[in-house]
Coordinates of C-alpha atoms in Angstrom, one line a residue:
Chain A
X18 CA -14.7 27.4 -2.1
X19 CA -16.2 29.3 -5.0
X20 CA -19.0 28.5 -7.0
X21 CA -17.4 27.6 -9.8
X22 CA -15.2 25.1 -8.0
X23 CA -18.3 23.8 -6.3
X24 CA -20.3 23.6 -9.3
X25 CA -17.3 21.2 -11.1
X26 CA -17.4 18.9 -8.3
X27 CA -20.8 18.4 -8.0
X28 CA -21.3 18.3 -11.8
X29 CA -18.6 15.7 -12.1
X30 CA -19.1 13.9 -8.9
X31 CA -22.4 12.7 -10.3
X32 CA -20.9 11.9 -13.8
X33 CA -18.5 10.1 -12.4
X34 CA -20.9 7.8 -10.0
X35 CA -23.8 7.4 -12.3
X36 CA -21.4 5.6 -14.7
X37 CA -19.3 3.6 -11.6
X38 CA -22.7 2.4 -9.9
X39 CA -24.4 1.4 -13.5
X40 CA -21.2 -0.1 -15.1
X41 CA -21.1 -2.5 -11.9
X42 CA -24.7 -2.9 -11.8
X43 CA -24.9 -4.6 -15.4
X44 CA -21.8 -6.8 -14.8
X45 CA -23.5 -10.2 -15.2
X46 CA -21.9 -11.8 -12.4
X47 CA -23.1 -13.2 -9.0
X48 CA -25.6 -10.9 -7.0
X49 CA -24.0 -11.4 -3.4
X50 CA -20.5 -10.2 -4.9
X51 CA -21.9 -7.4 -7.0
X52 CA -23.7 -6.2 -3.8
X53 CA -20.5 -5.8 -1.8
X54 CA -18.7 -4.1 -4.4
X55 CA -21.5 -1.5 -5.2
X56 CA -21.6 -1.0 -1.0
X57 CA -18.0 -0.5 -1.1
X58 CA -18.3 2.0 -4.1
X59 CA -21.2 3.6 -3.3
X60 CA -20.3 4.7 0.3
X61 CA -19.7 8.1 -0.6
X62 CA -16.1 9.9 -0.7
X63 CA -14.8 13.1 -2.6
X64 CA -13.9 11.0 -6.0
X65 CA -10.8 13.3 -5.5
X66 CA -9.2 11.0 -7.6
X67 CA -11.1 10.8 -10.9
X68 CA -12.3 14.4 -10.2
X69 CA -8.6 15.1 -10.7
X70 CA -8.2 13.1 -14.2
X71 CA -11.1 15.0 -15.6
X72 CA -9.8 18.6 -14.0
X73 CA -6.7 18.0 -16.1
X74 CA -8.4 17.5 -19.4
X75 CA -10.7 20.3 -18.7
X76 CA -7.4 22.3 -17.9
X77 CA -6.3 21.6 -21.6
X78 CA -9.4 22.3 -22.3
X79 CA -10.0 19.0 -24.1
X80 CA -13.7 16.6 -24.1
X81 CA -13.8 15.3 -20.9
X82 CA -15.9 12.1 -21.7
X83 CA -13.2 9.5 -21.9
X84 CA -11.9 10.8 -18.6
X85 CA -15.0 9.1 -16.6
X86 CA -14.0 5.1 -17.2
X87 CA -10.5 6.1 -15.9
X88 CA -11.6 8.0 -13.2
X89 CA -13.6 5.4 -12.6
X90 CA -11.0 2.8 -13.2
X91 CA -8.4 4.5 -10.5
X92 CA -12.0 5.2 -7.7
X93 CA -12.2 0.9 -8.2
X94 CA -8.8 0.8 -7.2
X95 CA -9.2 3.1 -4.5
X96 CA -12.0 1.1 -3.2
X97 CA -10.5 -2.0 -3.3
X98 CA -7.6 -1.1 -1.1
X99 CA -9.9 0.7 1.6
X100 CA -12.0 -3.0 1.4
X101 CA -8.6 -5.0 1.9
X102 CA -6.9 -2.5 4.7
X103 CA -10.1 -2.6 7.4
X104 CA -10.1 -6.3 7.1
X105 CA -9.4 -7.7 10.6
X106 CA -5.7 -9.2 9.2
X107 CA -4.6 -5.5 8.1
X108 CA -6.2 -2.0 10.3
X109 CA -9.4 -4.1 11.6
X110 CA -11.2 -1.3 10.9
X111 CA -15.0 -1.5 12.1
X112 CA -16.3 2.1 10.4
X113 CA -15.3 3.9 7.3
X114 CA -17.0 6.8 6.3
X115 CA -18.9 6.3 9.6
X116 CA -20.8 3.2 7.9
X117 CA -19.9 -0.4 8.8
X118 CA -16.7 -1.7 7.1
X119 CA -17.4 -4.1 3.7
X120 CA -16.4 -7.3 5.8
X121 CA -18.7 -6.2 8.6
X122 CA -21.6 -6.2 6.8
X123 CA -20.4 -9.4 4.0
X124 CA -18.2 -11.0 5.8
X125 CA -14.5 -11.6 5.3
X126 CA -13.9 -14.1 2.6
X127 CA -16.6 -11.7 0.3
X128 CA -14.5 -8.7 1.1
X129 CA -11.5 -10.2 0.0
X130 CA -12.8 -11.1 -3.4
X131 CA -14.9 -8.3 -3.9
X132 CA -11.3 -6.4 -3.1
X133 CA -9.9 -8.9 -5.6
X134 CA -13.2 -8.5 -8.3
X135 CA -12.2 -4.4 -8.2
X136 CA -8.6 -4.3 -8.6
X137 CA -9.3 -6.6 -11.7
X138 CA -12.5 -4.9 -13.1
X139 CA -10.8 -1.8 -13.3
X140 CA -8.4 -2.4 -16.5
X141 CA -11.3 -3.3 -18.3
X142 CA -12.3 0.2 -18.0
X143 CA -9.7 1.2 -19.9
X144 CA -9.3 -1.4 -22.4
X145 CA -12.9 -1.4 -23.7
X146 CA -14.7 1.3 -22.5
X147 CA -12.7 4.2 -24.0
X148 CA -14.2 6.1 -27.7
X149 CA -12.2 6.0 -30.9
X150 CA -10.5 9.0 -30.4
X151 CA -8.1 7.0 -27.6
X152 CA -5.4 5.2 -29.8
X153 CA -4.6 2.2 -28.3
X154 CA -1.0 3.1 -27.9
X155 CA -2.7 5.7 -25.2
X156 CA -4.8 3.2 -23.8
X157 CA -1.5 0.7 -23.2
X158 CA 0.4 3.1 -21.5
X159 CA -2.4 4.4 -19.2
X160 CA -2.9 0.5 -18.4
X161 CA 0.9 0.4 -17.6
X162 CA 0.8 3.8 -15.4
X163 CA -2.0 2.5 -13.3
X164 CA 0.1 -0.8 -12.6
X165 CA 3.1 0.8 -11.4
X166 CA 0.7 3.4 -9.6
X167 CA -1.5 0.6 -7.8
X168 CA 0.8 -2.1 -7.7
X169 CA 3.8 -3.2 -5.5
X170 CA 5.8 -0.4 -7.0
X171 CA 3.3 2.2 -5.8
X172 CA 0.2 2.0 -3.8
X173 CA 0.3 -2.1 -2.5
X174 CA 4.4 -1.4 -1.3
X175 CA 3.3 1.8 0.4
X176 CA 0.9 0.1 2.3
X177 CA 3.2 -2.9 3.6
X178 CA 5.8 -0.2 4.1
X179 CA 3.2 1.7 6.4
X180 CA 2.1 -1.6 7.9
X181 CA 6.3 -2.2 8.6
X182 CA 6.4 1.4 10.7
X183 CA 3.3 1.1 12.8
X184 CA 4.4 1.7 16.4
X185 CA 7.6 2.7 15.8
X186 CA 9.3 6.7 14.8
X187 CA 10.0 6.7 11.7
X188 CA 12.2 9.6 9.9
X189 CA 10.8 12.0 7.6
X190 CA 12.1 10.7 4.3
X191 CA 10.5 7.1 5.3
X192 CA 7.3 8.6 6.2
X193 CA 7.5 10.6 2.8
X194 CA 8.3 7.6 0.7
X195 CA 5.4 5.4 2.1
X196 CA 2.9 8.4 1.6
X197 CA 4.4 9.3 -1.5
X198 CA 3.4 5.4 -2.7
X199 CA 0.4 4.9 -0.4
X200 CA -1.8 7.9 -1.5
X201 CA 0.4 9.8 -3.9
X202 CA 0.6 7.4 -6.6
X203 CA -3.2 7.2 -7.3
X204 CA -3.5 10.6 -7.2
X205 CA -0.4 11.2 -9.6
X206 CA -2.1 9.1 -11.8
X207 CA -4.8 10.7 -11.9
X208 CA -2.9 13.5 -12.9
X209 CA -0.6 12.1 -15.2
X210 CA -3.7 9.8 -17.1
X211 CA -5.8 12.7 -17.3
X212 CA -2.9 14.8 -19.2
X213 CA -2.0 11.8 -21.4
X214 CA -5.7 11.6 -22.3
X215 CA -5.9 15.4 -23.2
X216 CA -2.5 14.5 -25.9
X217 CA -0.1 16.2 -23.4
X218 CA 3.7 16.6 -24.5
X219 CA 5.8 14.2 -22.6
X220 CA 7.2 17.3 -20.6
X221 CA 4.4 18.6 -19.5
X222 CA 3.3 14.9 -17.9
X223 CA 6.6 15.1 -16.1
X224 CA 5.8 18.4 -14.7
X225 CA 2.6 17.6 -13.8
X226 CA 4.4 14.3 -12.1
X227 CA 6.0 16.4 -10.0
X228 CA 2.9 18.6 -9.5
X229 CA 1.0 15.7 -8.3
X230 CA 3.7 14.7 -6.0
X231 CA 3.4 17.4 -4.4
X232 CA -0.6 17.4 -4.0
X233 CA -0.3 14.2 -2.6
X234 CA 2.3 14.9 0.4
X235 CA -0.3 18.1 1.1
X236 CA -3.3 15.8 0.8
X237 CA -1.5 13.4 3.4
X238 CA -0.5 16.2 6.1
X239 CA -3.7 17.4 5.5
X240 CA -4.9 14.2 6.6
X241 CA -2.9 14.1 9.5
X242 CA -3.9 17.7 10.8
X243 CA -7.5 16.4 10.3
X244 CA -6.4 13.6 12.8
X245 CA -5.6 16.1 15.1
X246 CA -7.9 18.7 14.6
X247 CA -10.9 17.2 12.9
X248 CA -15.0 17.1 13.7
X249 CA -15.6 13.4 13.7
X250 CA -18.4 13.4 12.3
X251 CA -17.5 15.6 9.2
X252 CA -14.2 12.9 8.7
X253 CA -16.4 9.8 9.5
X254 CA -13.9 8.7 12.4
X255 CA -12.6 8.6 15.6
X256 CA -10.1 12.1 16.0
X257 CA -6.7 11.1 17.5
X258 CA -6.5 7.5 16.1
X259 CA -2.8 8.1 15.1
X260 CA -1.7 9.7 18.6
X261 CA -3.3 6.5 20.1
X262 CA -1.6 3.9 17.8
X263 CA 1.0 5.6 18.1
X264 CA 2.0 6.3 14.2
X265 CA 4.5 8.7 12.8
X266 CA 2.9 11.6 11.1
X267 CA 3.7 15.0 10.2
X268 CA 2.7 16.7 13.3
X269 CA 4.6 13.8 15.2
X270 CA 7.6 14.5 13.7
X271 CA 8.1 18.5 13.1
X272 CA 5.1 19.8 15.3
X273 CA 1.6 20.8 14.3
X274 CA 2.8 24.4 13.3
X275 CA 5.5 22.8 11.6
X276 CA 3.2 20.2 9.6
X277 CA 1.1 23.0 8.5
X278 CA 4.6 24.9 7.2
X279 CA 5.5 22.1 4.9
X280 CA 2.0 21.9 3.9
X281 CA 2.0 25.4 2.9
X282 CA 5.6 24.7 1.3
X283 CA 4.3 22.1 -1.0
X284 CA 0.6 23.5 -2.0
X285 CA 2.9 27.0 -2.9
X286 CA 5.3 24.6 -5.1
X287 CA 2.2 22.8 -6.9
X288 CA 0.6 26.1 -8.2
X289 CA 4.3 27.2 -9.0
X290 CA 4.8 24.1 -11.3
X291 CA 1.0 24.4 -12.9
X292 CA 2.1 28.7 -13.6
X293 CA 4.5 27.6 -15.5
X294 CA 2.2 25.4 -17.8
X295 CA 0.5 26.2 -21.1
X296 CA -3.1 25.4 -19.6
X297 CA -6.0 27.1 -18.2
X298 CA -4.9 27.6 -14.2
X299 CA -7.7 28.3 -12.2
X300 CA -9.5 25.2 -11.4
X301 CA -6.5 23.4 -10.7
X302 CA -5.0 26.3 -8.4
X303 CA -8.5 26.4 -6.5
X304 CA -7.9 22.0 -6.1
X305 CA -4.9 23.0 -4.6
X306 CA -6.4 24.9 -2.1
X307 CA -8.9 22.6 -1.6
X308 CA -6.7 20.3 -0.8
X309 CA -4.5 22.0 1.4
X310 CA -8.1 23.7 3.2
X311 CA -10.5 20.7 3.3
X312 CA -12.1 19.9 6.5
X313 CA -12.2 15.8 5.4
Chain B
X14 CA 3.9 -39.8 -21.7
X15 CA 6.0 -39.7 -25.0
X16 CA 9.6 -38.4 -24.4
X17 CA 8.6 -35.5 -27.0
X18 CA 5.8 -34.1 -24.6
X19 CA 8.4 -34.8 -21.6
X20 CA 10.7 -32.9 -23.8
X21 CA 8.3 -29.6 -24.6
X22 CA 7.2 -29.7 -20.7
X23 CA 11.1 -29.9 -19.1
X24 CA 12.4 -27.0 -21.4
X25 CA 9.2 -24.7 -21.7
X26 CA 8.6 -24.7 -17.4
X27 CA 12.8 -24.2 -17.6
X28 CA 12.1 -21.4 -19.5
X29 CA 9.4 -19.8 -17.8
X30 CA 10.3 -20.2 -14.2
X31 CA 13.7 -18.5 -14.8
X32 CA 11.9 -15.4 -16.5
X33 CA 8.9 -15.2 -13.8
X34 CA 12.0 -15.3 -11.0
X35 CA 14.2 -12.6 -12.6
X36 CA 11.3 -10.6 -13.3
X37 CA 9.7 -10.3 -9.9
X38 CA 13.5 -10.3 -8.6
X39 CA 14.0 -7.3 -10.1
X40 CA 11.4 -5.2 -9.3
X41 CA 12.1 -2.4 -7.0
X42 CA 9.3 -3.2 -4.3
X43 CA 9.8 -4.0 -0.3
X44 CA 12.1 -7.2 0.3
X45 CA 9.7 -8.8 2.4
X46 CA 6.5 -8.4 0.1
X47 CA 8.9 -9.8 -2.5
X48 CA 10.1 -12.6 -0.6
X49 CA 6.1 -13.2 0.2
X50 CA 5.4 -13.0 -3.4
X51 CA 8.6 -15.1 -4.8
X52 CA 7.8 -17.9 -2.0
X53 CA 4.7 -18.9 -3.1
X54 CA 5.8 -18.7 -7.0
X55 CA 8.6 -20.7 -6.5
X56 CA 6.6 -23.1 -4.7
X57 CA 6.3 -25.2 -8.1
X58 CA 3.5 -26.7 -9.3
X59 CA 3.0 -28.3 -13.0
X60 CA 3.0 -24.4 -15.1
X61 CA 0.3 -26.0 -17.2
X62 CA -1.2 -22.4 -17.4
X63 CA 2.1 -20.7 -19.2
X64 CA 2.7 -24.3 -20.6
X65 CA -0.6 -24.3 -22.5
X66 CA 0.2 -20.3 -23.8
X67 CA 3.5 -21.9 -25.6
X68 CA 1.7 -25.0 -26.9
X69 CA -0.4 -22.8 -28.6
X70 CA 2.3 -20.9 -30.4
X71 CA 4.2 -24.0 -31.1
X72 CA 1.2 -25.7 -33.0
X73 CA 0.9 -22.6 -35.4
X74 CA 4.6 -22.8 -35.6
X75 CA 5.2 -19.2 -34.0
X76 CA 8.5 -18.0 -32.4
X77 CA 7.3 -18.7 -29.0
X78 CA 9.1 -16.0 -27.1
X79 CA 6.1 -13.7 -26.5
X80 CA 4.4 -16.6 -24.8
X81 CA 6.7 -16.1 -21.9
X82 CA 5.9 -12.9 -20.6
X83 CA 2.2 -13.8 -21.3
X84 CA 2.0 -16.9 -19.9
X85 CA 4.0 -16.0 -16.8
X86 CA 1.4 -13.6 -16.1
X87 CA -1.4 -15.7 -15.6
X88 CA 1.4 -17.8 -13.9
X89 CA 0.8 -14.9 -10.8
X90 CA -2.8 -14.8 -11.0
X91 CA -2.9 -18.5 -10.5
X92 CA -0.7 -17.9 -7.7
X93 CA -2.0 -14.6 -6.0
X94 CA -5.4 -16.9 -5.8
X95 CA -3.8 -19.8 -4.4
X96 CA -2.3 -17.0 -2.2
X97 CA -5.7 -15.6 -1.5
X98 CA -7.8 -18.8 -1.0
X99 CA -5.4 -20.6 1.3
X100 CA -6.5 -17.2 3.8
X101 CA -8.4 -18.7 6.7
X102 CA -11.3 -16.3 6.4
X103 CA -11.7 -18.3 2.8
X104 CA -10.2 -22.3 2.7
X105 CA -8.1 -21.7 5.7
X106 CA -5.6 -24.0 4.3
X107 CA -2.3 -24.7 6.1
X108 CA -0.3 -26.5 3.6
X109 CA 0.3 -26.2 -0.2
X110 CA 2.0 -28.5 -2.2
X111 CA 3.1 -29.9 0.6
X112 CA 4.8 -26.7 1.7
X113 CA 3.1 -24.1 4.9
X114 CA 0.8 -21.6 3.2
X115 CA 1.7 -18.1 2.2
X116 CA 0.6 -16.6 5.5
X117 CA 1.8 -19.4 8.1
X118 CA 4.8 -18.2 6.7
X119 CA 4.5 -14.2 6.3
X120 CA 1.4 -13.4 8.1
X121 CA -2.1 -12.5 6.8
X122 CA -1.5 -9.1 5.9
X123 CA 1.4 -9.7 3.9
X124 CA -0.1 -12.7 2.0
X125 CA -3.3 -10.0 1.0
X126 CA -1.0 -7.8 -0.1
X127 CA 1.3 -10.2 -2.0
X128 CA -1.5 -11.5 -3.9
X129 CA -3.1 -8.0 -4.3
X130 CA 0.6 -7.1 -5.8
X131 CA 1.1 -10.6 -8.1
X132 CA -2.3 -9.4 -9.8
X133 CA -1.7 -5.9 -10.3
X134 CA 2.2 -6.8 -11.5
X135 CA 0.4 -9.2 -14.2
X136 CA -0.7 -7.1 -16.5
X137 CA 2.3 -4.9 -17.0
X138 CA 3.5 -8.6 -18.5
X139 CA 1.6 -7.7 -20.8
X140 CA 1.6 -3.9 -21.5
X141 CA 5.6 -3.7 -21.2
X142 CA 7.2 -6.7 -21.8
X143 CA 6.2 -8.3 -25.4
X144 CA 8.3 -7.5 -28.5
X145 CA 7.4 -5.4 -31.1
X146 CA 6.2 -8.0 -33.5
X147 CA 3.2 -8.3 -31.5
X148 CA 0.6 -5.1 -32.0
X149 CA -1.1 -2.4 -30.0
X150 CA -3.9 -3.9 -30.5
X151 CA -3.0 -7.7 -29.6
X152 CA -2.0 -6.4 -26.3
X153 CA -4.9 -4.6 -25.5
X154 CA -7.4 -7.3 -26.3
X155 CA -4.9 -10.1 -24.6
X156 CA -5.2 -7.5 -21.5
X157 CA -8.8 -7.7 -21.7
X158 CA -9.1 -11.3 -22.3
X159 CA -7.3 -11.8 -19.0
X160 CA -9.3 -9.4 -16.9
X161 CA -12.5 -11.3 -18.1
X162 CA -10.9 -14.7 -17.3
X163 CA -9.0 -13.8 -13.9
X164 CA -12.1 -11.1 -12.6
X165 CA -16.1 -11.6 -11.2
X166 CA -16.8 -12.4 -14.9
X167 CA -14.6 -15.2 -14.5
X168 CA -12.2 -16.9 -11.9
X169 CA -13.5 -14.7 -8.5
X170 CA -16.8 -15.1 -9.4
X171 CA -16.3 -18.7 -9.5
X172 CA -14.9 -18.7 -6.5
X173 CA -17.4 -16.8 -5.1
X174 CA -19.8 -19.4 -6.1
X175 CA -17.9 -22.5 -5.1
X176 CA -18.2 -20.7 -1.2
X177 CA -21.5 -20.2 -1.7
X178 CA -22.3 -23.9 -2.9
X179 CA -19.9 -25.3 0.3
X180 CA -21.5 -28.0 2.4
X181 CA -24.6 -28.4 -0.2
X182 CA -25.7 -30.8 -2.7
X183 CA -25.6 -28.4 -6.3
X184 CA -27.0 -29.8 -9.0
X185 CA -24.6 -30.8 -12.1
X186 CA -25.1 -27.8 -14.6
X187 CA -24.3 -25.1 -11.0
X188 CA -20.9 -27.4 -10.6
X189 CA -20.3 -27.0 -14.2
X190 CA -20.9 -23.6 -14.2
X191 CA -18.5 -23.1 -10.9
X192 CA -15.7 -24.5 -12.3
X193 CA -15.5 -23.6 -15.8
X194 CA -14.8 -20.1 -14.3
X195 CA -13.1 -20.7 -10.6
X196 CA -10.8 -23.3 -12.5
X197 CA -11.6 -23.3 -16.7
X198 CA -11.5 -19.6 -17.3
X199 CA -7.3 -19.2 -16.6
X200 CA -7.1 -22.2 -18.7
X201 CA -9.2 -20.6 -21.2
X202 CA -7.1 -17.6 -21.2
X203 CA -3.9 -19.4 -21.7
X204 CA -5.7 -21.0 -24.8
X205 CA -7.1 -18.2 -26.6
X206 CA -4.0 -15.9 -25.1
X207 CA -1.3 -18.4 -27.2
X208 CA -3.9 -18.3 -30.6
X209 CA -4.0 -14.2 -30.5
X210 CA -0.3 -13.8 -30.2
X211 CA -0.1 -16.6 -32.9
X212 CA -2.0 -14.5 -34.9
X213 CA -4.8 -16.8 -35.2
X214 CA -8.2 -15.9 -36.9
X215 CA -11.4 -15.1 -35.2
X216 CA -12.9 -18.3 -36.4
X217 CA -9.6 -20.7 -34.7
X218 CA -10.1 -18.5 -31.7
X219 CA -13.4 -19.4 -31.1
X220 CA -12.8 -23.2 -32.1
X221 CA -9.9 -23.5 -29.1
X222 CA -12.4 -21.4 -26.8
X223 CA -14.7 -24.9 -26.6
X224 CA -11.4 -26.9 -26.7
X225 CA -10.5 -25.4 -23.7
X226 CA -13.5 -25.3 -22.1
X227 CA -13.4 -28.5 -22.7
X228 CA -10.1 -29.3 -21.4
X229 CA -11.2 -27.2 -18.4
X230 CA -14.0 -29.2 -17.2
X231 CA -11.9 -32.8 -17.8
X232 CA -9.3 -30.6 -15.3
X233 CA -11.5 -30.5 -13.0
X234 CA -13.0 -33.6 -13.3
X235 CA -9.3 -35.5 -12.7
X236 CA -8.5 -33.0 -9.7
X237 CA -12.1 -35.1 -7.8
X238 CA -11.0 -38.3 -8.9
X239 CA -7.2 -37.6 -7.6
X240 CA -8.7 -36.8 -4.3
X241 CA -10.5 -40.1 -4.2
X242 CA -7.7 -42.4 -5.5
X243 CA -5.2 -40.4 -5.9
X244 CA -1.3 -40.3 -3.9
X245 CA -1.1 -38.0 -1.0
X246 CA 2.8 -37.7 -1.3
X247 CA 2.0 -37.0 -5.3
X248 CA -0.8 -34.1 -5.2
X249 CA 0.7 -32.4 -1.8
X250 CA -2.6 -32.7 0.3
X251 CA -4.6 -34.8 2.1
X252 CA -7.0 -37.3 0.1
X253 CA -10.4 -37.4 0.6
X254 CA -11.0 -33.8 1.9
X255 CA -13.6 -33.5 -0.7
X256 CA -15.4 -36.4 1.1
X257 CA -14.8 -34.6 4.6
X258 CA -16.1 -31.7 3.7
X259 CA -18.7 -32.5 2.4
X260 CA -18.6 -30.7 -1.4
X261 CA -20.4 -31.4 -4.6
X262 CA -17.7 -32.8 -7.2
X263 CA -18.3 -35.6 -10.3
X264 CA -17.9 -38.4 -8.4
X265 CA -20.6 -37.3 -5.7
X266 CA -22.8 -36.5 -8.3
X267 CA -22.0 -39.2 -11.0
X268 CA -20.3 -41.9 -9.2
X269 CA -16.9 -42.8 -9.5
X270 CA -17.4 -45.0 -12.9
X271 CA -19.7 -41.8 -13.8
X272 CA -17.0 -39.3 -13.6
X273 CA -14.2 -41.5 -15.2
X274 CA -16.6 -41.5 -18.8
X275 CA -17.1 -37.8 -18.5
X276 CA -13.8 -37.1 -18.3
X277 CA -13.0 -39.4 -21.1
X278 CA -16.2 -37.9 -23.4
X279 CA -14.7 -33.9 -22.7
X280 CA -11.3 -35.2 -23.7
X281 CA -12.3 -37.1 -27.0
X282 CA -14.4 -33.5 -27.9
X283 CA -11.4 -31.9 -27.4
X284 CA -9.2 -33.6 -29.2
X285 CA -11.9 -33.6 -32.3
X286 CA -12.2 -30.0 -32.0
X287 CA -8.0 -29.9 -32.7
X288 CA -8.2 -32.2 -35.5
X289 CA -10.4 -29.9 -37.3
X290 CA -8.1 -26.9 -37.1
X291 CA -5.5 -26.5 -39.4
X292 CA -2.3 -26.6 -36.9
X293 CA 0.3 -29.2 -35.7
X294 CA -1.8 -31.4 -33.6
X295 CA 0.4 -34.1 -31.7
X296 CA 1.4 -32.0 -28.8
X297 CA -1.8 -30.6 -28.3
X298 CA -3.5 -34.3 -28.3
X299 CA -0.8 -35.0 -25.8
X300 CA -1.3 -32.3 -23.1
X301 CA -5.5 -33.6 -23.6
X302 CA -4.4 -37.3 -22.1
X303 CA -2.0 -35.3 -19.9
X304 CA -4.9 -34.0 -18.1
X305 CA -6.8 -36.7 -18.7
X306 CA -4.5 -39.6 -16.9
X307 CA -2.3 -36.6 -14.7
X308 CA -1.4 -38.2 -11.3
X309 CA -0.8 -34.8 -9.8

């Protein structure tokens, strides 16, 4: 990774968490609650996703201020779902991020609504905690993007398709279409919220769409080499769980060497689509390769 | 009930029902998560929430057709927290309205995410489906308004509470406090919801704020007597639970002859708070002794 790549993730990481952990903090709502949503939030992760919405209005070279409640607003929603897919109904999940799952430690009935308190919370974000310079034309359609991103459309309809294929093979296009939903849709709008906050044209956010896509089928084989290939303790669980549930994955279905191919394929057609964009490249070309490269 | 309040109710749930059904109908989401979510919506109940959103409309003699989409979005979140509380890791309820729960029927999993979905789905009610007479800013404040009704400020953190207070004697002003969110803060919402689209001023807004709050509590207050005296065949489950297990309501806390005068004192502040507003009052005075003398 180079230094200047490291130095905007750890500049931004801690942006981004200061404001997450204190805007939760002073939420005047009951303490038992507010504790299980700040465990959930503050056990760690990449905050890939709102790293990504500020990358893009740094790439336009825009002020990247009103990019931290909507990063923040999409890392709730991320949270959430991770809180509601360990409970015992769902994965039964006992570790994430090598720490005891949110219902371990609260309880079930608290993880649900502190699942439920987080999905909600996180429109707020952008309906009142945006400056002036947001029109609230912006601020209505990123509210509607993040619907169809985290919603049954997107995210919630990738997870009951995933939840549909468990133990049985299913083909490629399947598994592309539930991890397109399940992860990609988050991360795409990460993308696409960050370039409609930096005043992108409308063709540009449809590039970057398609960019985004294609970050989030890397991120997932990525995920699925990790799997395979992992350190437990760097990715915080047990190596091989999808051999041993027996999931589809990439690997599954067109071999390890074949799974990193297509990974390959698609990080080369990302930093193709971002080329051909009128923005400063770098930082997003490095992502890229941090996606395709990181080790969890 | 006058045959001009039977009138409004018949046509306006009519009205709603068939736009909430086509809606979800035609989203492009899993059939099975949409069958989860359209089971337990079409599992009736009174629609006093979207009800309420149109009587507001009506009394400032507005075109009522932006109610629809508005008030059949808190129609969901109603539902996804029936959905949700019925789980048995929260109430572990079997039946509703007289009809198997949302997950004797789909399964756990699939009843999380249904809810999960119905309260994502809301909001794009809002951001995507309202006419251009209504502004920008209207939507964006009506957005927020139901995040701070439906989230931990409001309806989960009620519910979060009312766990909390299960199987223990609470004192009056904590059961006041539970339900005016778990319960008041949707009804709230469809108050002040119907006055912003309506265009109503700051002042009105604030005024029908403490009529529903008031309207909220007497709600309430009519749901513990119903499950003292009230007909199991007419309110769908079984009386006396309250009793069983052992909760706070009025008539624990105030006797039966108690409650009966409360409910009667929050309606009659109500309805004074109406007659001091400069609006079409009848129907409004009529949905107060609705709640007030409601057998269901």
């Amino acid at each position: 990774m180079t230094s200047n790549l490291q130095d905007f993730l750890t500049t931004r990481k801690q942006a981004i968490e200061e404001y997450l952990f204190t805007y939760v903090q002073e939420l005047k709502i009951p303490e038992e609650l507010k504790s299980s949503m700040l465990y959930s939030l503050e056990a760690g992760g990449k905050r890939l996703r709102p790293v990504l919405v500020l990358a893009l209005l740094h790439a336009y070279g825009k002020n990247e201020e009103d990019g931290i409640p909507v990063g923040c607003a999409v890392e709730m929603i991320h949270t959430y779902s991770l809180i509601h897919d360990d409970l015992p109904c769902m994965d039964d999940d006992d570790l994430r991020r090598g720490k005891p799952t949110n219902h371990k430690v609260y309880g079930e009935a608290t993880a649900v609504l502190a699942g439920d308190a987080l999905l909600t919370e996180s429109f707020r974000l952008i309906t009142s905690q945006l400056s002036s310079s947001v029109t609230s034309d912006q601020k209505l359609r990123i509210v509607d993007e993040l619907v169809r991103s985290a919603g049954a459309l997107g995210m919630v309809g990738g997870q009951f398709d995933d939840m549909e294929a468990e133990q049985k093979q299913v083909p490629l296009a399947e598994l592309e279409s539930i991890h397109a939903r399940k992860t990609g849709k988050l991360l795409t709008f990460s993308v696409t919220a960050g370039a409609m906050l930096a005043g992108a044209s409308d063709d540009d956010i449809e590039k970057l769409r398609e960019f985004s896509y294609h970050i989030g089928i890397a991120f997932q084989i990525r995920d699925d080499i990790l799997d395979l290939e992992g350190s437990e303790e760097k990715i915080g669980k047990r190596v091989g769980s999808d051999t041993a549930n027996e999931k589809s994955t990439y690997p599954s279905l067109l071999t390890l060497t074949g799974a990193k191919e297509k990974l390959h394929e698609h990080i080369t057609r990302a930093k193709e689509i971002v080329s051909n964009l009128e923005l400063e490249q770098q930082l997003l070309h490095e992502l890229c390769d941090l996606i395709a490269s990181r080790d969890h």
